[in-house]
Tab-separated table of C-alpha atoms in Angstrom:
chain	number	residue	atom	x	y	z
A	832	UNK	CA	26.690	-8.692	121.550
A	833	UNK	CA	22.809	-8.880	120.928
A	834	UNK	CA	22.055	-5.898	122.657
A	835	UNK	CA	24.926	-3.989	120.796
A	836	UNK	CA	23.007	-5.817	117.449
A	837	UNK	CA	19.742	-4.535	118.646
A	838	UNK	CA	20.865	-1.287	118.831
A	839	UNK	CA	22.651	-0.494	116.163
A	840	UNK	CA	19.736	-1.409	114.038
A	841	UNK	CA	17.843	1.011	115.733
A	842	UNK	CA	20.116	3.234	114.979
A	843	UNK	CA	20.308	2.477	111.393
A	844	UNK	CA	16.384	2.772	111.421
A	845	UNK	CA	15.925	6.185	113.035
A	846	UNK	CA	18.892	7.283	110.701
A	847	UNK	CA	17.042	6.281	107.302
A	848	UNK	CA	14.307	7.987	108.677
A	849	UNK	CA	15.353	11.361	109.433
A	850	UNK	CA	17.021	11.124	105.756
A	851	UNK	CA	13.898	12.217	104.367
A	852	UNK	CA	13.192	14.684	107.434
A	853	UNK	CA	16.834	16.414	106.164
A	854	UNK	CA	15.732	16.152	102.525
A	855	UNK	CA	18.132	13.199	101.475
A	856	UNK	CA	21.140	16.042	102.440
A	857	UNK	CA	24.539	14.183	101.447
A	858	UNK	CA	26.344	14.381	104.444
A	859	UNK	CA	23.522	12.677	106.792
A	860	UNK	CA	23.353	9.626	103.795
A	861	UNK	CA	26.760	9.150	104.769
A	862	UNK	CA	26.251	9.201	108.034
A	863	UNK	CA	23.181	6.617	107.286
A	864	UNK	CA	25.564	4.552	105.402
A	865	UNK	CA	28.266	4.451	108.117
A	866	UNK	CA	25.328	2.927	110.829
A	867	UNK	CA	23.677	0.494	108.448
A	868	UNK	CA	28.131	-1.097	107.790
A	869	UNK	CA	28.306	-0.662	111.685
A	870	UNK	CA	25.234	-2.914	112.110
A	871	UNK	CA	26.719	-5.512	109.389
A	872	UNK	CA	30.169	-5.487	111.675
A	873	UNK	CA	28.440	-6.123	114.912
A	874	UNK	CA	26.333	-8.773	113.167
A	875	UNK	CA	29.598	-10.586	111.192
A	876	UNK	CA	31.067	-10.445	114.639
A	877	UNK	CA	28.206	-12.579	116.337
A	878	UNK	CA	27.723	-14.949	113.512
A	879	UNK	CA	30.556	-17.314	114.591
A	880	UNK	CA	28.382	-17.936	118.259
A	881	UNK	CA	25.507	-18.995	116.268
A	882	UNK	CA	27.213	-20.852	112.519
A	883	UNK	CA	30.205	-22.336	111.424
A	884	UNK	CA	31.090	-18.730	109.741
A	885	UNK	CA	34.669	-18.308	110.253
A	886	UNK	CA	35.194	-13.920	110.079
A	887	UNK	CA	39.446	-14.691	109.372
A	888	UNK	CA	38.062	-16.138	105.663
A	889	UNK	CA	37.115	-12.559	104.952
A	890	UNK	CA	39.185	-10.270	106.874
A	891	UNK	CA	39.889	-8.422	103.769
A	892	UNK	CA	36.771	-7.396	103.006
A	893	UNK	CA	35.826	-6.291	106.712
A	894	UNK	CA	38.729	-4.062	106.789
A	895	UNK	CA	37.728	-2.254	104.033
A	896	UNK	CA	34.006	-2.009	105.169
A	897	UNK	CA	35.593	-0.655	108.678
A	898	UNK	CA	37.725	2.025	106.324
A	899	UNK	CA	34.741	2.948	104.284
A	900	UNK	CA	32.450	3.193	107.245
A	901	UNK	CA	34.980	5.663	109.101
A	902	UNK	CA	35.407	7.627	105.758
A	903	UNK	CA	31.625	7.589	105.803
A	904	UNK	CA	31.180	8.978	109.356
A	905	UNK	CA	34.251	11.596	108.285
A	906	UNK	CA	32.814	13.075	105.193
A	907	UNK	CA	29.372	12.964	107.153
A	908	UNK	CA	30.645	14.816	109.749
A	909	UNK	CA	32.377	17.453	107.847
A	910	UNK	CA	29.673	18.290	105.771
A	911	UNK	CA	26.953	18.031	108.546
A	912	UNK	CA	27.257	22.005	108.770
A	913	UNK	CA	24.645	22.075	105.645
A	914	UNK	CA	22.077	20.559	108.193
A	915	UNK	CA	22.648	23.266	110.401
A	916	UNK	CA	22.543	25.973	107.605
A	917	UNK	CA	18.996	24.155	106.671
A	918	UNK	CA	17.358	23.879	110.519
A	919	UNK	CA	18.585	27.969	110.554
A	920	UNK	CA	17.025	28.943	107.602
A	921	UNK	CA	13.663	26.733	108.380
A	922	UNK	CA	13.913	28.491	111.369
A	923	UNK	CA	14.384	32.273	110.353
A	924	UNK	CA	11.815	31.436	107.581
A	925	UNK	CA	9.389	30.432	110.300
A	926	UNK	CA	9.980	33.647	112.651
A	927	UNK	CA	9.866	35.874	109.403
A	928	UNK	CA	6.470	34.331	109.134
A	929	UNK	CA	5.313	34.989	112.091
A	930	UNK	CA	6.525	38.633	111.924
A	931	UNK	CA	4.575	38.662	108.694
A	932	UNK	CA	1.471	37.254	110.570
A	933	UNK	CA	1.687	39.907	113.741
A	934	UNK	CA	2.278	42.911	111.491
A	935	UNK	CA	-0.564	41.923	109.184
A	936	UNK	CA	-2.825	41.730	111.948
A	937	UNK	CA	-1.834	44.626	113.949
A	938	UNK	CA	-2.113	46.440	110.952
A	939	UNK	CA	-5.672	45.293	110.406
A	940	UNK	CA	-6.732	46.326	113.321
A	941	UNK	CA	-5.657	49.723	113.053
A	942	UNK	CA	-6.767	50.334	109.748
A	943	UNK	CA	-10.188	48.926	111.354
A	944	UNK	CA	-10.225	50.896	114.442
A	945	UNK	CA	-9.106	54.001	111.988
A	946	UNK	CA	-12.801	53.094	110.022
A	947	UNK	CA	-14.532	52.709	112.837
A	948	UNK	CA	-12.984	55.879	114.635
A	949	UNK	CA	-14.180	57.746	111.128
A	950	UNK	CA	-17.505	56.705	110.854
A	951	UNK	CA	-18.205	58.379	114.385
A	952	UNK	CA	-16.361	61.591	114.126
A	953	UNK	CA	-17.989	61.998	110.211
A	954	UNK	CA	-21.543	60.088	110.655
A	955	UNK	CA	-22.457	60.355	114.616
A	956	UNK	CA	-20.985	62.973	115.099
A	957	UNK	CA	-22.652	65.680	112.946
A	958	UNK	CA	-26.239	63.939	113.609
A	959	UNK	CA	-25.529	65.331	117.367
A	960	UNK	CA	-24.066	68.389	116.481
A	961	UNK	CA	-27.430	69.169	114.536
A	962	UNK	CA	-29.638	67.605	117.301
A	963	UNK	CA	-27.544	70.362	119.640
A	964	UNK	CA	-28.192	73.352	117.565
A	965	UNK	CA	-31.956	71.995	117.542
A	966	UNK	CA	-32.383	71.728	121.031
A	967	UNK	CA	-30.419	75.378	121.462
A	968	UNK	CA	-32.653	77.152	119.244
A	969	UNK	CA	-35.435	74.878	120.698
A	970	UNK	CA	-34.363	76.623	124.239
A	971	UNK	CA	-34.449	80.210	123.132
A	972	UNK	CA	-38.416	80.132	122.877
A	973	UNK	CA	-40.717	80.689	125.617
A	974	UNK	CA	-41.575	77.687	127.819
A	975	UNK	CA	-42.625	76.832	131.423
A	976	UNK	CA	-39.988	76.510	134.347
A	977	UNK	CA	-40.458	72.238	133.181
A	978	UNK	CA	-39.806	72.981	129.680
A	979	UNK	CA	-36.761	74.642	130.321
A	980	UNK	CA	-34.995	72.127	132.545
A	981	UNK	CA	-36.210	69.474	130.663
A	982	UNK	CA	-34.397	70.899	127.486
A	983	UNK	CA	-31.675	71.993	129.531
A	984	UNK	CA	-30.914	68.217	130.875
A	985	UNK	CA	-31.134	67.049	127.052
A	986	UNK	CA	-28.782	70.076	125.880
A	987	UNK	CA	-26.349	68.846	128.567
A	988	UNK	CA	-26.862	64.836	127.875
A	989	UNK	CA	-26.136	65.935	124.067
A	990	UNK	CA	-22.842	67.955	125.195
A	991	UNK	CA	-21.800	64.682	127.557
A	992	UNK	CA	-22.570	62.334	124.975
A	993	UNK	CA	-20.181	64.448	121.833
A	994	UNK	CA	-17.452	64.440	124.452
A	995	UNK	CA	-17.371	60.757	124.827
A	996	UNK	CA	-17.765	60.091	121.145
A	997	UNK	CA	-14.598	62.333	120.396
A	998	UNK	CA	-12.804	60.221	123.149
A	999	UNK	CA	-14.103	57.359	122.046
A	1000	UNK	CA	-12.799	58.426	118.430
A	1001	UNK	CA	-9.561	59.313	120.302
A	1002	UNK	CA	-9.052	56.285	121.500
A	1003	UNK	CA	-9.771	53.778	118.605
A	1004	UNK	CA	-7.439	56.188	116.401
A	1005	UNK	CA	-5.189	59.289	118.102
A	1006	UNK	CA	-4.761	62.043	115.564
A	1007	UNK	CA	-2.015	63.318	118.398
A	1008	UNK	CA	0.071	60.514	117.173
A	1009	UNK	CA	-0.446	60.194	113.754
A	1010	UNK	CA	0.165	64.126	113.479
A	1011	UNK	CA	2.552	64.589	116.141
A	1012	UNK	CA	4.389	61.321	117.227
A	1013	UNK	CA	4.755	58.924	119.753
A	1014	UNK	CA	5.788	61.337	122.607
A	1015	UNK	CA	2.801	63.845	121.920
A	1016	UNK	CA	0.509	61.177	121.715
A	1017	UNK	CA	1.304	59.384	125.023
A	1018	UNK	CA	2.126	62.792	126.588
A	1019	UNK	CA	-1.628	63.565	125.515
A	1020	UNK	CA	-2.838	60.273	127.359
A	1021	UNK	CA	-0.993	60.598	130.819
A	1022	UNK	CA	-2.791	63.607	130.985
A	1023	UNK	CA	-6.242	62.494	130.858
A	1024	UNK	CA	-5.000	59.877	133.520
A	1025	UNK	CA	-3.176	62.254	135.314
A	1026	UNK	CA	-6.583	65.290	135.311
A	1027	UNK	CA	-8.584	62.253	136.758
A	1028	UNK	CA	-6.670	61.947	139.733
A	1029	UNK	CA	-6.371	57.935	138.755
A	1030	UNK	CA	-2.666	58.030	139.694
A	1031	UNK	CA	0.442	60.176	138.695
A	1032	UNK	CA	2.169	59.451	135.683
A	1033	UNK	CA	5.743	61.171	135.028
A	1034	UNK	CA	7.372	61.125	131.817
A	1035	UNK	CA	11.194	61.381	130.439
A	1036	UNK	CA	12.069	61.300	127.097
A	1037	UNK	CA	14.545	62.613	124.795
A	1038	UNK	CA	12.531	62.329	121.488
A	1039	UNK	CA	11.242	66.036	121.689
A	1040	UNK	CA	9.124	65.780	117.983
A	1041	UNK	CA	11.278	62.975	116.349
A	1042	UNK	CA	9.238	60.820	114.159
A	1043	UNK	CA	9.636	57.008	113.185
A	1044	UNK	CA	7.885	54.018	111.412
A	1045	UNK	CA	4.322	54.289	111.427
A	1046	UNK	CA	3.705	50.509	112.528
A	1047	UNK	CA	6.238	51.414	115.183
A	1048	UNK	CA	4.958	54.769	117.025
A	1049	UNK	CA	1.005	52.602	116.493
A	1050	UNK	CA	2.682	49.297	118.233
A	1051	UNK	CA	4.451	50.888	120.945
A	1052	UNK	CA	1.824	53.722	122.138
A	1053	UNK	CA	-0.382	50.552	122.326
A	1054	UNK	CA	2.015	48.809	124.785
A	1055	UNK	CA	2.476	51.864	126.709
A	1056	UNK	CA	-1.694	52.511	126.921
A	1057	UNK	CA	-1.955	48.415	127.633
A	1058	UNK	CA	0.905	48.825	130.767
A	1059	UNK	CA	-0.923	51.992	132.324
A	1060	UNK	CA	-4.142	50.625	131.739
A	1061	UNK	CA	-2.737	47.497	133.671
A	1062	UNK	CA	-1.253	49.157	136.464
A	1063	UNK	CA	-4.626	51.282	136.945
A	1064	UNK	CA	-7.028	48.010	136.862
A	1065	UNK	CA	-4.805	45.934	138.604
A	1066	UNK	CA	-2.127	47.077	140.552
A	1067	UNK	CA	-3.496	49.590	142.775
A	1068	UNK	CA	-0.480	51.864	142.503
A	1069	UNK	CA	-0.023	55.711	142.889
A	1070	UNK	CA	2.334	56.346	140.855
A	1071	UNK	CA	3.687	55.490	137.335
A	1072	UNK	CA	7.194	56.446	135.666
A	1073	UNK	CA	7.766	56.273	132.171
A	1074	UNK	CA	11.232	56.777	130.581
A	1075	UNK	CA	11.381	56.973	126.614
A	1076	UNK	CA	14.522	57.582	125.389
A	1077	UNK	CA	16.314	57.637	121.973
A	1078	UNK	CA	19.356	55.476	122.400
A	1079	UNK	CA	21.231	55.474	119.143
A	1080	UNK	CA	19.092	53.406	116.340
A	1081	UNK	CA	16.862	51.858	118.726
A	1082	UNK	CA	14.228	53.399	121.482
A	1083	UNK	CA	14.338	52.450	124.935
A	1084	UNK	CA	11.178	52.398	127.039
A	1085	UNK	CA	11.726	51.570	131.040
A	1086	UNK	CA	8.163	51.495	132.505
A	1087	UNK	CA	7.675	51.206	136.745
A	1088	UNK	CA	4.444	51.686	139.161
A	1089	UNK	CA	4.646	51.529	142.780
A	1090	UNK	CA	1.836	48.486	142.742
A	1091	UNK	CA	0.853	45.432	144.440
A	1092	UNK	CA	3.072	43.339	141.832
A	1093	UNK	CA	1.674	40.513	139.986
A	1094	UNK	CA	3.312	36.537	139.086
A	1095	UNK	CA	4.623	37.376	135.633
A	1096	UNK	CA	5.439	33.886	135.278
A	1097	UNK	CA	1.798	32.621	135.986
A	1098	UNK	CA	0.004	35.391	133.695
A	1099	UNK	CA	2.260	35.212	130.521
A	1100	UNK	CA	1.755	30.906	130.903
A	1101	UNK	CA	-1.672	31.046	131.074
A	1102	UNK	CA	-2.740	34.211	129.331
A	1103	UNK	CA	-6.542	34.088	130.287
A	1104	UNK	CA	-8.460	36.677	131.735
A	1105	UNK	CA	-6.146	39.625	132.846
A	1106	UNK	CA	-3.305	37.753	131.368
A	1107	UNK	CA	-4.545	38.552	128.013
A	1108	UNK	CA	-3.319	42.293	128.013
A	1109	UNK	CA	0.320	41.228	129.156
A	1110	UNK	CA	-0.040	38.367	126.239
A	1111	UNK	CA	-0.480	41.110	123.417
A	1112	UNK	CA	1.733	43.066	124.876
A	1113	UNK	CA	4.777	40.424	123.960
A	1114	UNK	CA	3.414	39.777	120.637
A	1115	UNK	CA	3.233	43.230	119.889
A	1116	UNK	CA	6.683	44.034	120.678
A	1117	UNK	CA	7.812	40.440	118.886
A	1118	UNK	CA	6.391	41.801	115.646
A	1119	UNK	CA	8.993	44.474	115.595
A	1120	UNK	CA	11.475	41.951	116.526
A	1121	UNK	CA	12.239	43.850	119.929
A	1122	UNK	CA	13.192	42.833	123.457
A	1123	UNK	CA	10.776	43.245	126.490
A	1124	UNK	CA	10.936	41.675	130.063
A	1125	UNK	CA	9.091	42.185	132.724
A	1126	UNK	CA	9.675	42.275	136.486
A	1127	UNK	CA	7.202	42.109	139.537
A	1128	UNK	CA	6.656	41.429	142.824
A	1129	UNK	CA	3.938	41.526	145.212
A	1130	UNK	CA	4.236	44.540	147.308
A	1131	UNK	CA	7.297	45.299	144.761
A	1132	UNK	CA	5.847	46.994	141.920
A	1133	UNK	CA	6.090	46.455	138.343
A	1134	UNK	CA	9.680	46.845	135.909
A	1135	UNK	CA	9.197	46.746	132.576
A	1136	UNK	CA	11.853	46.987	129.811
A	1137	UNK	CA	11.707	47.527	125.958
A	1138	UNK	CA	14.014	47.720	123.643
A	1139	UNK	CA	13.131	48.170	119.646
A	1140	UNK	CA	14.843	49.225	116.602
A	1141	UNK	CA	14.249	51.992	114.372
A	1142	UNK	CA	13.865	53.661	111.317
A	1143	UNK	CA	13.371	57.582	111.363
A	1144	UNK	CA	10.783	58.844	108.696
């Protein structure tokens, strides 16, 4: 009987105290009300062991609390749906947020790697371009055999070095995808991999030159340039096949190398280190509210799956 006491006033105390947690909602009062008569029936019932109370003198009454307290728990229960409605809301209200948060940020850093990709191409890059035409006309005078290969090695350092700034511009900020699409873009980037002898990539896709949301062809050419960057750092493989497909209102990306595998489980709990690029690329896709797993083994390979929905421009 005490340790039936005991715990129904425990049970009575955690209840008034989520009341506040549910913001007073009616149906968990009533359920707060129904513990705290529970706890008065259990005590009543061990008062005769410990007094001369005698329960029979007020039978009445006890009835009536034992009525009340299962209309309380009824009611309570019946209307206990609102406290589900609330936790759902609280908790599409908190992953709307953090949609909010990822998109702002992702967006951020594009429009900052879009600055920063401008400032080259329109401030470094003409300052070469003028230092080139120097050096050319510089090389079409008379000088000694040193002379010449001397301005010859700077005329090719200048050539190597406005190559790497447009690929360097490239990279921060494609104009291949924001001109042509997602397909061009990462078309355009397999190729570069694929002239370097890095490893094969092969592509299928059914998008030909559709175009979607912005935020959508930036978030997933960044995923796909993440994985390939991955499987060439990491996984030692030889080959890499992409499929990106159109599948009614969504896009469908199956991604597989023929790698050394890595413990997905281990990099995407402790995202440190080379775990970071697999880290970003869940958040990415979770700011577009998509779907993404990944498989690998060692000696296995990699299998990765995405699925996001659309919205055509």
């Amino acid at each position: 009987m005490v340790i039936s006491i005991v715990l129904q006033v425990f049970a009575v105390g955690v209840a008034i105290k989520l009341t506040k947690v549910t913001k007073y909602n009616f149906s968990w009062i009533l359920l707060t009300v129904g513990f705290v008569f529970m706890a008065v029936s259990r005590l009543v019932e061990f008062l005769p062991y410990v007094s001369n109370f005698v329960p029979q003198d007020f039978r009445e009454i006890f009835v009536w609390i034992g009525v009340t307290t299962s209309l309380c728990f009824a009611i309570g229960v019946f209307f206990i749906q609102k406290i589900f409605k609330y936790i759902k809301r609280v908790e599409d209200s908190r992953r709307l947020t953090e949609k909010m948060f990822l998109n702002a940020v992702i967006q951020a850093e594009e429009k900052e790697r879009k600055r920063f990709a401008k400032d080259l191409h329109d401030g470094l890059g003409p300052l070469l371009s003028t230092v080139k035409m120097s050096v050319s006309s510089l090389a079409q005078l008379e000088h000694d055999a040193s002379a010449v290969e001397i301005i010859n090695n700077t005329e090719m350092v200048i050539n190597e070095a406005i190559k790497s700034l447009k690929e360097i511009s490239n990279n921060l900020s494609p104009h291949v995808l924001n001109n042509f699409g997602l397909l061009r873009a990462i078309t355009s980037f397999s190729n570069k991999i694929n002239a370097a002898n890095m490893v094969h990539i092969s592509i299928k896709s059914n998008l030909k030159d559709d175009r979607f949301d912005s935020n959508t062809e930036v978030v997933l050419y960044r995923v796909l340039c993440e994985l390939i960057n991955n499987t060439i750092k990491h996984a030692n493989a030889k080959n890499i096949h992409i499929n990106l497909n159109k599948d009614g209102n969504c896009i469908t990306i199956v991604y597989k190398d023929d790698g050394h595998g890595f413990d997905v489980k281990r990099v995407t709990d402790h995202p440190s280190g080379t775990g970071m690029g697999i880290s970003n690329v869940f958040s990415r896709i979770s700011s577009l509210k998509g779907e993404i797993s990944i498989e690998s083994d060692k000696q296995k390979g990699t299998l990765a799956y995405i699925k996001v929905k659309i919205e055509n421009e």
